[in-house]
Amino acid sequence: MQRRYLGLTAAVAALGLTATLSGCGGSGSGSGDVTLKLVAADYGNSAANSSRKYWAGLVKGFEASHPGIKVDVSVYSWKDVDRKVAEMVKKGQAPDIAQIGAYADYAKAGKLYRADEMLNIPTQANFLPHLADAGSVDQTQYGLPFVASTRLLFYNKKFFAQAGLDAPQTWADIRNDAAVLKQRGVTYPLALPLGPEESQAETMMWLLSGGGGYIDDVDSYEIDSAENVKTFDWLKTNLVDKGLVGPVAPGKLDRGKAFDAFTRGEVGMLNGHPTLMQEAKKKGVSVGMVPLPGIGGPTKGSMGVADWIMGFKQRGHRVEMGKFFDYLFTDKNVIDFADEYDLLPVTGSASAAMESDPEYKPLWKFLAALPNSEFYPFGKTSWARASESIKENIGNAVAPNESPESVLGKIAQDARAAEEAE
């Protein structure tokens, strides 16, 4: 969740430190004991809410109920964790388990166990179907969804009430509401963060609401499709060129900066996720949330985001990893992590439990959107390069004297070239 989109500010430097959560060292000579090596990402935005606390509690419970299996966990910031795992794998020192942002490269290289080689049948069957599919390469699941999120359009309820506006449902509503908000002095009538931080997410949301997306029904890139070009033509002509997106050019506006501006009461509308909802509430901003408006009405599907956990073959601890995963994906452990970071559970039973508990009512709209959400093409090893091209170039699609068609064409060319090189 390029967290990358999970905290509104960069994680403090302390989160880059490794934390060993079990005092156990190696496998125990002659005892038959096994020590699983786990590398995980830190979802906290301060030392006080580091993910190290979650893993420490989970490991304590697991070890107490599984004599003979120890777990050593190293936690790194999102800035470092994917690189750390890649370095370990390159050196021939892969961890047993990695909780990171992508799995496809390792699956294609034959380095991961299949989900069905590790998990018992009830655990694997409990993943939300869309997430299980997103964790698959060539229809075989290797990536286990660890946590998920989805997006809605957020709007400042105070601004809308003062202007006598209803919640937007269509693109025309967004354009017209933004024009009213601009007249009333709102700094960012609609925040459109197409800067390099996480513009692949903002782009996908608008493409979906315009009837397009990154890939077609046969899993081929369609970034420069007619629908996608029309979407960015509309954004440029109706919002950007009319000065309805605020003082910072979309290509220079990062997601974190836009979220910060929303919590300061400077933004009328923007696409957001659950963490922003909680941060805005803390700052006294009254938030309205609706499904992403589309051309003729609310978009039926939203954009979903997932992070992954996986088991590496190198150390041969398939059975022990399976026991750990079966424990990890119990409802309590899934809900505890999702609740701590205002995210969504990845299993059907945990989702149902949150949907029936009034304590989680603020998340119900996001939970309702998740089953119909569309995800990045995680199963493509070319996606990493395609995503980088989007982040580097998409802001130009709405810039003065630039053509959305030519910019999307360049990104599509980069994506196809990356795919051909696989």
Tab-separated table of C-alpha atoms in Angstrom:
chain	number	residue	atom	x	y	z
A	1	MET	CA	0.000	0.000	0.000
A	2	GLN	CA	3.168	2.192	-0.943
A	3	ARG	CA	2.577	3.391	2.431
A	4	ARG	CA	3.827	4.029	1.368
A	5	TYR	CA	0.285	5.197	1.569
A	6	LEU	CA	-0.196	4.176	5.123
A	7	GLY	CA	0.915	7.158	7.226
A	8	LEU	CA	0.565	10.705	6.244
A	9	THR	CA	4.201	11.523	6.927
A	10	ALA	CA	7.435	9.670	6.318
A	11	ALA	CA	8.292	7.066	8.937
A	12	VAL	CA	10.812	8.182	11.468
A	13	ALA	CA	14.356	7.043	11.000
A	14	ALA	CA	14.105	4.668	13.918
A	15	LEU	CA	11.719	2.482	11.965
A	16	GLY	CA	14.539	1.493	9.660
A	17	LEU	CA	16.191	-0.385	12.491
A	18	THR	CA	16.014	-4.136	12.600
A	19	ALA	CA	14.143	-5.602	15.544
A	20	THR	CA	14.639	-9.216	16.596
A	21	LEU	CA	11.484	-10.373	18.291
A	22	SER	CA	12.583	-13.753	19.525
A	23	GLY	CA	15.546	-14.432	21.730
A	24	CYS	CA	16.134	-17.761	20.022
A	25	GLY	CA	19.121	-18.140	17.755
A	26	GLY	CA	19.571	-21.104	15.428
A	27	SER	CA	17.698	-24.344	15.060
A	28	GLY	CA	18.819	-25.889	18.314
A	29	SER	CA	21.490	-28.548	17.917
A	30	GLY	CA	20.093	-32.034	18.013
A	31	SER	CA	16.755	-30.939	19.444
A	32	GLY	CA	14.783	-30.882	16.216
A	33	ASP	CA	13.813	-27.287	16.869
A	34	VAL	CA	13.303	-24.986	13.890
A	35	THR	CA	13.721	-21.217	13.822
A	36	LEU	CA	11.769	-19.423	11.125
A	37	LYS	CA	13.320	-16.220	9.817
A	38	LEU	CA	10.676	-13.613	9.018
A	39	VAL	CA	11.222	-10.165	7.476
A	40	ALA	CA	8.309	-7.715	7.730
A	41	ALA	CA	7.419	-4.137	6.868
A	42	ASP	CA	6.660	-1.449	9.422
A	43	TYR	CA	3.236	0.148	9.051
A	44	GLY	CA	3.659	2.645	11.864
A	45	ASN	CA	4.332	6.328	11.393
A	46	SER	CA	6.087	6.732	14.737
A	47	ALA	CA	8.099	4.621	17.139
A	48	ALA	CA	5.004	4.345	19.344
A	49	ASN	CA	2.955	2.369	16.828
A	50	SER	CA	5.650	0.342	15.104
A	51	SER	CA	4.560	-3.048	13.748
A	52	ARG	CA	7.250	-4.594	15.939
A	53	LYS	CA	4.721	-4.633	18.799
A	54	TYR	CA	2.226	-6.653	16.763
A	55	TRP	CA	4.793	-9.223	15.708
A	56	ALA	CA	6.167	-9.537	19.244
A	57	GLY	CA	2.732	-10.421	20.609
A	58	LEU	CA	1.895	-12.755	17.748
A	59	VAL	CA	5.207	-14.616	17.977
A	60	LYS	CA	4.808	-15.034	21.733
A	61	GLY	CA	1.417	-16.652	21.274
A	62	PHE	CA	2.537	-18.840	18.396
A	63	GLU	CA	5.644	-20.154	20.157
A	64	ALA	CA	3.644	-20.950	23.287
A	65	SER	CA	1.248	-23.118	21.282
A	66	HIS	CA	3.829	-24.643	18.926
A	67	PRO	CA	6.744	-26.097	20.916
A	68	GLY	CA	9.801	-26.676	18.778
A	69	ILE	CA	9.167	-23.757	16.397
A	70	LYS	CA	10.741	-20.376	17.073
A	71	VAL	CA	10.309	-17.233	15.007
A	72	ASP	CA	12.860	-14.440	14.572
A	73	VAL	CA	11.300	-11.322	13.070
A	74	SER	CA	13.192	-8.402	11.549
A	75	VAL	CA	11.120	-5.278	10.880
A	76	TYR	CA	12.187	-2.592	8.392
A	77	SER	CA	10.599	0.579	7.147
A	78	TRP	CA	8.687	0.402	3.869
A	79	LYS	CA	11.481	2.445	2.337
A	80	ASP	CA	13.918	-0.408	2.944
A	81	VAL	CA	12.087	-3.714	3.305
A	82	ASP	CA	11.701	-4.749	-0.348
A	83	ARG	CA	15.344	-3.939	-1.029
A	84	LYS	CA	16.476	-5.827	2.082
A	85	VAL	CA	14.654	-8.983	1.012
A	86	ALA	CA	15.984	-8.689	-2.541
A	87	GLU	CA	19.539	-8.427	-1.194
A	88	MET	CA	19.037	-11.458	1.046
A	89	VAL	CA	17.706	-13.536	-1.841
A	90	LYS	CA	20.553	-12.464	-4.131
A	91	LYS	CA	23.101	-13.539	-1.506
A	92	GLY	CA	21.463	-16.962	-1.172
A	93	GLN	CA	20.186	-16.056	2.292
A	94	ALA	CA	16.442	-15.814	1.691
A	95	PRO	CA	14.282	-15.606	4.796
A	96	ASP	CA	11.669	-18.275	5.361
A	97	ILE	CA	8.893	-15.683	5.282
A	98	ALA	CA	8.763	-12.188	3.815
A	99	GLN	CA	5.954	-9.680	4.296
A	100	ILE	CA	6.570	-7.144	1.535
A	101	GLY	CA	4.961	-5.375	-1.416
A	102	ALA	CA	5.393	-7.835	-4.299
A	103	TYR	CA	5.802	-11.546	-4.875
A	104	ALA	CA	5.680	-12.176	-8.643
A	105	ASP	CA	9.418	-11.977	-9.384
A	106	TYR	CA	10.183	-14.569	-6.711
A	107	ALA	CA	7.341	-16.826	-7.850
A	108	LYS	CA	8.436	-16.691	-11.495
A	109	ALA	CA	11.986	-17.567	-10.400
A	110	GLY	CA	10.717	-20.688	-8.622
A	111	LYS	CA	11.767	-19.464	-5.178
A	112	LEU	CA	8.365	-19.584	-3.424
A	113	TYR	CA	6.142	-22.355	-2.157
A	114	ARG	CA	2.627	-22.475	-3.562
A	115	ALA	CA	-0.081	-21.516	-1.107
A	116	ASP	CA	-1.495	-25.043	-1.191
A	117	GLU	CA	1.906	-26.469	-0.260
A	118	MET	CA	1.856	-24.580	3.040
A	119	LEU	CA	-1.681	-23.765	4.188
A	120	ASN	CA	-4.425	-26.050	5.352
A	121	ILE	CA	-7.531	-26.012	3.158
A	122	PRO	CA	-9.742	-23.870	5.463
A	123	THR	CA	-7.061	-21.175	5.721
A	124	GLN	CA	-6.522	-20.920	1.977
A	125	ALA	CA	-10.248	-21.033	1.219
A	126	ASN	CA	-10.889	-18.174	3.665
A	127	PHE	CA	-9.047	-15.522	1.628
A	128	LEU	CA	-11.352	-13.104	-0.155
A	129	PRO	CA	-11.546	-14.425	-3.747
A	130	HIS	CA	-10.393	-11.197	-5.404
A	131	LEU	CA	-7.343	-11.148	-3.159
A	132	ALA	CA	-6.507	-14.795	-3.773
A	133	ASP	CA	-6.686	-14.134	-7.507
A	134	ALA	CA	-4.463	-11.073	-7.142
A	135	GLY	CA	-1.903	-13.270	-5.372
A	136	SER	CA	-1.655	-15.689	-8.275
A	137	VAL	CA	0.774	-16.202	-11.147
A	138	ASP	CA	-0.556	-18.289	-14.032
A	139	GLN	CA	-3.612	-19.141	-11.915
A	140	THR	CA	-1.495	-20.519	-9.064
A	141	GLN	CA	-1.435	-18.669	-5.741
A	142	TYR	CA	1.965	-17.797	-4.309
A	143	GLY	CA	1.280	-14.450	-2.645
A	144	LEU	CA	-0.767	-14.629	0.545
A	145	PRO	CA	-2.660	-11.357	1.074
A	146	PHE	CA	-1.559	-9.881	4.377
A	147	VAL	CA	-3.632	-6.729	4.587
A	148	ALA	CA	-5.801	-4.736	2.194
A	149	SER	CA	-7.361	-1.370	1.624
A	150	THR	CA	-9.621	0.299	-0.861
A	151	ARG	CA	-10.451	3.852	-1.856
A	152	LEU	CA	-13.444	6.164	-1.767
A	153	LEU	CA	-13.920	9.791	-2.722
A	154	PHE	CA	-13.566	11.944	0.397
A	155	TYR	CA	-15.146	15.361	0.679
A	156	ASN	CA	-15.117	18.055	3.337
A	157	LYS	CA	-18.658	17.990	4.715
A	158	LYS	CA	-18.381	21.487	6.175
A	159	PHE	CA	-17.446	23.012	2.820
A	160	PHE	CA	-20.228	21.154	1.040
A	161	ALA	CA	-22.847	22.106	3.622
A	162	GLN	CA	-21.837	25.773	3.547
A	163	ALA	CA	-22.077	25.783	-0.250
A	164	GLY	CA	-25.364	23.863	-0.322
A	165	LEU	CA	-23.806	21.005	-2.291
A	166	ASP	CA	-24.766	17.337	-2.291
A	167	ALA	CA	-22.179	14.561	-2.335
A	168	PRO	CA	-20.874	14.085	-5.892
A	169	GLN	CA	-21.955	11.040	-7.872
A	170	THR	CA	-20.694	11.830	-11.377
A	171	TRP	CA	-17.740	13.507	-13.040
A	172	ALA	CA	-19.999	16.425	-13.894
A	173	ASP	CA	-20.817	16.778	-10.188
A	174	ILE	CA	-17.101	16.877	-9.384
A	175	ARG	CA	-16.477	19.573	-11.980
A	176	ASN	CA	-19.451	21.697	-10.924
A	177	ASP	CA	-18.812	21.289	-7.194
A	178	ALA	CA	-15.141	22.131	-7.643
A	179	ALA	CA	-16.087	25.337	-9.480
A	180	VAL	CA	-18.332	26.386	-6.583
A	181	LEU	CA	-15.655	25.552	-4.010
A	182	LYS	CA	-13.083	27.574	-5.920
A	183	GLN	CA	-15.404	30.590	-5.910
A	184	ARG	CA	-15.728	30.208	-2.152
A	185	GLY	CA	-11.946	30.309	-1.677
A	186	VAL	CA	-11.147	26.626	-1.079
A	187	THR	CA	-7.429	26.166	-1.775
A	188	TYR	CA	-7.749	22.766	-3.471
A	189	PRO	CA	-11.315	22.328	-4.779
A	190	LEU	CA	-10.209	18.870	-5.942
A	191	ALA	CA	-6.757	17.577	-5.034
A	192	LEU	CA	-5.282	15.566	-7.920
A	193	PRO	CA	-1.973	14.059	-6.701
A	194	LEU	CA	-0.178	12.800	-9.805
A	195	GLY	CA	3.294	13.328	-8.374
A	196	PRO	CA	5.787	10.458	-8.227
A	197	GLU	CA	4.997	9.274	-4.697
A	198	GLU	CA	1.970	7.112	-5.525
A	199	SER	CA	0.438	8.347	-8.745
A	200	GLN	CA	-0.090	4.812	-10.020
A	201	ALA	CA	-2.923	4.582	-7.476
A	202	GLU	CA	-4.523	7.934	-8.298
A	203	THR	CA	-4.273	7.103	-11.986
A	204	MET	CA	-5.927	3.716	-11.593
A	205	MET	CA	-8.863	5.194	-9.683
A	206	TRP	CA	-9.612	7.660	-12.451
A	207	LEU	CA	-9.148	5.021	-15.155
A	208	LEU	CA	-11.616	2.696	-13.434
A	209	SER	CA	-14.170	5.461	-13.019
A	210	GLY	CA	-13.846	6.139	-16.753
A	211	GLY	CA	-14.525	2.535	-17.716
A	212	GLY	CA	-10.887	1.618	-18.370
A	213	GLY	CA	-7.950	0.295	-16.395
A	214	TYR	CA	-4.404	-0.963	-16.706
A	215	ILE	CA	-5.127	-4.356	-18.271
A	216	ASP	CA	-7.842	-5.886	-20.429
A	217	ASP	CA	-9.841	-9.090	-20.029
A	218	VAL	CA	-6.976	-11.239	-21.313
A	219	ASP	CA	-4.426	-9.695	-18.935
A	220	SER	CA	-2.702	-7.519	-21.558
A	221	TYR	CA	-1.760	-3.904	-20.884
A	222	GLU	CA	-4.243	-1.342	-22.242
A	223	ILE	CA	-2.851	1.797	-20.638
A	224	ASP	CA	-3.306	3.827	-23.816
A	225	SER	CA	-6.836	2.569	-24.576
A	226	ALA	CA	-9.437	4.945	-25.957
A	227	GLU	CA	-11.257	4.963	-22.606
A	228	ASN	CA	-8.109	5.880	-20.700
A	229	VAL	CA	-7.209	8.658	-23.111
A	230	LYS	CA	-10.726	10.074	-22.786
A	231	THR	CA	-10.402	10.020	-19.004
A	232	PHE	CA	-7.236	12.101	-18.988
A	233	ASP	CA	-8.556	14.398	-21.690
A	234	TRP	CA	-11.518	15.065	-19.392
A	235	LEU	CA	-9.334	15.675	-16.344
A	236	LYS	CA	-7.111	18.074	-18.238
A	237	THR	CA	-9.906	20.013	-19.949
A	238	ASN	CA	-12.507	20.115	-17.166
A	239	LEU	CA	-10.424	20.329	-14.003
A	240	VAL	CA	-6.767	21.183	-14.557
A	241	ASP	CA	-7.130	23.758	-17.337
A	242	LYS	CA	-9.952	25.439	-15.399
A	243	GLY	CA	-7.790	25.869	-12.306
A	244	LEU	CA	-9.895	23.591	-10.117
A	245	VAL	CA	-7.069	21.449	-8.701
A	246	GLY	CA	-5.288	23.953	-6.493
A	247	PRO	CA	-2.030	25.905	-6.608
A	248	VAL	CA	0.330	22.952	-7.093
A	249	ALA	CA	0.511	21.284	-10.513
A	250	PRO	CA	-0.806	17.691	-10.283
A	251	GLY	CA	2.529	16.307	-11.470
A	252	LYS	CA	4.246	18.036	-8.528
A	253	LEU	CA	1.665	17.088	-5.892
A	254	ASP	CA	2.395	13.885	-3.954
A	255	ARG	CA	-0.293	11.875	-2.234
A	256	GLY	CA	1.079	12.569	1.246
A	257	LYS	CA	1.041	16.326	0.675
A	258	ALA	CA	-2.525	16.172	-0.600
A	259	PHE	CA	-3.616	14.145	2.433
A	260	ASP	CA	-1.905	16.596	4.781
A	261	ALA	CA	-3.718	19.473	3.068
A	262	PHE	CA	-7.038	17.659	3.523
A	263	THR	CA	-6.454	17.247	7.252
A	264	ARG	CA	-5.667	20.983	7.450
A	265	GLY	CA	-9.035	21.816	5.922
A	266	GLU	CA	-7.631	23.043	2.598
A	267	VAL	CA	-9.158	20.435	0.263
A	268	GLY	CA	-12.721	20.050	-0.941
A	269	MET	CA	-12.456	16.580	-2.509
A	270	LEU	CA	-9.853	13.865	-3.073
A	271	ASN	CA	-9.564	10.097	-3.317
A	272	GLY	CA	-8.675	8.604	0.056
A	273	HIS	CA	-8.340	5.461	2.168
A	274	PRO	CA	-9.204	4.527	5.791
A	275	THR	CA	-6.070	5.953	7.389
A	276	LEU	CA	-6.907	9.406	6.045
A	277	MET	CA	-10.379	9.123	7.550
A	278	GLN	CA	-8.941	8.673	11.029
A	279	GLU	CA	-6.283	11.372	10.626
A	280	ALA	CA	-8.855	13.901	9.407
A	281	LYS	CA	-11.107	13.106	12.348
A	282	LYS	CA	-8.247	13.733	14.767
A	283	LYS	CA	-7.751	17.180	13.199
A	284	GLY	CA	-11.443	18.052	13.437
A	285	VAL	CA	-12.237	17.741	9.725
A	286	SER	CA	-15.726	16.349	9.092
A	287	VAL	CA	-15.407	13.761	6.326
A	288	GLY	CA	-17.978	12.531	3.838
A	289	MET	CA	-17.219	9.436	1.761
A	290	VAL	CA	-18.867	8.118	-1.394
A	291	PRO	CA	-17.972	5.543	-4.061
A	292	LEU	CA	-15.761	6.939	-6.797
A	293	PRO	CA	-17.980	9.047	-9.076
A	294	GLY	CA	-18.028	7.914	-12.703
A	295	ILE	CA	-19.151	9.344	-16.007
A	296	GLY	CA	-22.833	8.568	-15.463
A	297	GLY	CA	-22.962	7.639	-11.787
A	298	PRO	CA	-21.028	5.956	-8.984
A	299	THR	CA	-18.330	3.528	-10.121
A	300	LYS	CA	-19.353	-0.059	-9.405
A	301	GLY	CA	-15.840	-1.179	-8.478
A	302	SER	CA	-13.148	0.607	-6.538
A	303	MET	CA	-9.386	0.302	-6.532
A	304	GLY	CA	-8.088	-2.213	-4.051
A	305	VAL	CA	-4.566	-2.387	-2.643
A	306	ALA	CA	-2.913	-5.350	-0.974
A	307	ASP	CA	0.402	-6.220	0.616
A	308	TRP	CA	1.737	-9.737	0.598
A	309	ILE	CA	3.370	-12.391	2.730
A	310	MET	CA	5.099	-15.407	1.196
A	311	GLY	CA	7.130	-18.488	1.983
A	312	PHE	CA	10.564	-19.070	0.451
A	313	LYS	CA	11.752	-22.591	-0.379
A	314	GLN	CA	15.457	-22.114	0.340
A	315	ARG	CA	15.537	-23.186	3.979
A	316	GLY	CA	13.020	-26.009	3.475
A	317	HIS	CA	10.704	-25.194	6.383
A	318	ARG	CA	7.453	-25.726	4.492
A	319	VAL	CA	5.603	-27.562	7.260
A	320	GLU	CA	6.606	-25.129	9.993
A	321	MET	CA	5.723	-22.139	7.820
A	322	GLY	CA	2.322	-23.670	7.167
A	323	LYS	CA	1.660	-23.897	10.890
A	324	PHE	CA	2.723	-20.287	11.327
A	325	PHE	CA	0.494	-19.066	8.493
A	326	ASP	CA	-2.494	-21.009	9.798
A	327	TYR	CA	-1.980	-19.248	13.138
A	328	LEU	CA	-1.336	-15.840	11.558
A	329	PHE	CA	-4.592	-15.912	9.588
A	330	THR	CA	-6.903	-16.648	12.508
A	331	ASP	CA	-9.592	-13.993	12.889
A	332	LYS	CA	-8.115	-12.431	16.019
A	333	ASN	CA	-4.681	-11.914	14.510
A	334	VAL	CA	-6.041	-10.622	11.206
A	335	ILE	CA	-8.410	-8.181	12.908
A	336	ASP	CA	-5.830	-6.999	15.446
A	337	PHE	CA	-3.468	-5.860	12.699
A	338	ALA	CA	-6.169	-4.312	10.517
A	339	ASP	CA	-7.629	-2.465	13.498
A	340	GLU	CA	-4.262	-1.074	14.593
A	341	TYR	CA	-3.595	0.573	11.219
A	342	ASP	CA	-7.154	1.326	10.002
A	343	LEU	CA	-6.859	-1.228	7.236
A	344	LEU	CA	-9.051	-4.062	5.994
A	345	PRO	CA	-8.865	-7.795	6.737
A	346	VAL	CA	-8.060	-10.214	3.924
A	347	THR	CA	-10.216	-13.169	4.995
A	348	GLY	CA	-13.934	-13.725	4.661
A	349	SER	CA	-14.523	-14.620	8.291
A	350	ALA	CA	-12.586	-11.623	9.667
A	351	SER	CA	-14.383	-9.297	7.249
A	352	ALA	CA	-17.753	-10.655	8.350
A	353	ALA	CA	-16.797	-10.182	12.001
A	354	MET	CA	-15.874	-6.519	11.426
A	355	GLU	CA	-19.014	-5.902	9.371
A	356	SER	CA	-21.184	-7.103	12.256
A	357	ASP	CA	-19.364	-5.153	14.978
A	358	PRO	CA	-20.478	-1.514	15.512
A	359	GLU	CA	-16.968	-0.705	16.754
A	360	TYR	CA	-15.819	-0.881	13.135
A	361	LYS	CA	-18.685	1.095	11.609
A	362	PRO	CA	-16.332	3.767	10.163
A	363	LEU	CA	-14.791	1.029	8.009
A	364	TRP	CA	-18.032	-0.502	6.754
A	365	LYS	CA	-18.097	1.476	3.500
A	366	PHE	CA	-14.554	0.356	2.746
A	367	LEU	CA	-15.371	-3.253	3.642
A	368	ALA	CA	-18.375	-3.125	1.318
A	369	ALA	CA	-16.206	-1.848	-1.539
A	370	LEU	CA	-13.422	-4.412	-1.152
A	371	PRO	CA	-15.068	-7.526	-2.708
A	372	ASN	CA	-15.662	-5.662	-5.983
A	373	SER	CA	-12.335	-3.870	-6.021
A	374	GLU	CA	-9.760	-4.206	-8.769
A	375	PHE	CA	-6.082	-4.559	-7.963
A	376	TYR	CA	-2.827	-3.739	-9.635
A	377	PRO	CA	-1.635	-6.535	-11.970
A	378	PHE	CA	0.510	-7.977	-9.182
A	379	GLY	CA	1.010	-11.257	-11.038
A	380	LYS	CA	2.997	-9.532	-13.800
A	381	THR	CA	6.704	-9.234	-13.115
A	382	SER	CA	6.626	-6.338	-15.609
A	383	TRP	CA	4.315	-4.377	-13.318
A	384	ALA	CA	7.208	-2.927	-11.315
A	385	ARG	CA	8.621	-1.204	-14.409
A	386	ALA	CA	5.171	-0.206	-15.665
A	387	SER	CA	4.395	1.338	-12.291
A	388	GLU	CA	7.654	3.288	-12.310
A	389	SER	CA	6.857	4.666	-15.756
A	390	ILE	CA	3.443	5.808	-14.539
A	391	LYS	CA	4.990	7.574	-11.554
A	392	GLU	CA	7.608	9.234	-13.739
A	393	ASN	CA	5.311	10.375	-16.547
A	394	ILE	CA	1.613	10.557	-15.713
A	395	GLY	CA	1.736	14.087	-14.324
A	396	ASN	CA	2.666	15.269	-17.802
A	397	ALA	CA	-0.630	13.975	-19.179
A	398	VAL	CA	-2.457	16.976	-17.689
A	399	ALA	CA	0.359	19.508	-18.016
A	400	PRO	CA	0.104	22.560	-20.310
A	401	ASN	CA	1.048	21.921	-23.932
A	402	GLU	CA	1.103	18.160	-23.361
A	403	SER	CA	-1.095	15.487	-24.933
A	404	PRO	CA	-2.705	12.811	-22.726
A	405	GLU	CA	-2.671	10.438	-25.680
A	406	SER	CA	1.080	10.756	-26.230
A	407	VAL	CA	1.926	10.457	-22.526
A	408	LEU	CA	-0.254	7.367	-22.054
A	409	GLY	CA	1.263	5.965	-25.232
A	410	LYS	CA	4.774	6.309	-23.804
A	411	ILE	CA	3.765	4.594	-20.571
A	412	ALA	CA	2.095	1.790	-22.516
A	413	GLN	CA	5.217	1.341	-24.613
A	414	ASP	CA	7.342	1.056	-21.460
A	415	ALA	CA	4.943	-1.501	-19.965
A	416	ARG	CA	4.877	-3.655	-23.079
A	417	ALA	CA	8.634	-3.518	-23.416
A	418	ALA	CA	8.996	-4.658	-19.809
A	419	GLU	CA	6.575	-7.516	-20.449
A	420	GLU	CA	8.438	-8.638	-23.571
A	421	ALA	CA	11.660	-8.694	-21.572
A	422	GLU	CA	10.276	-11.130	-18.975
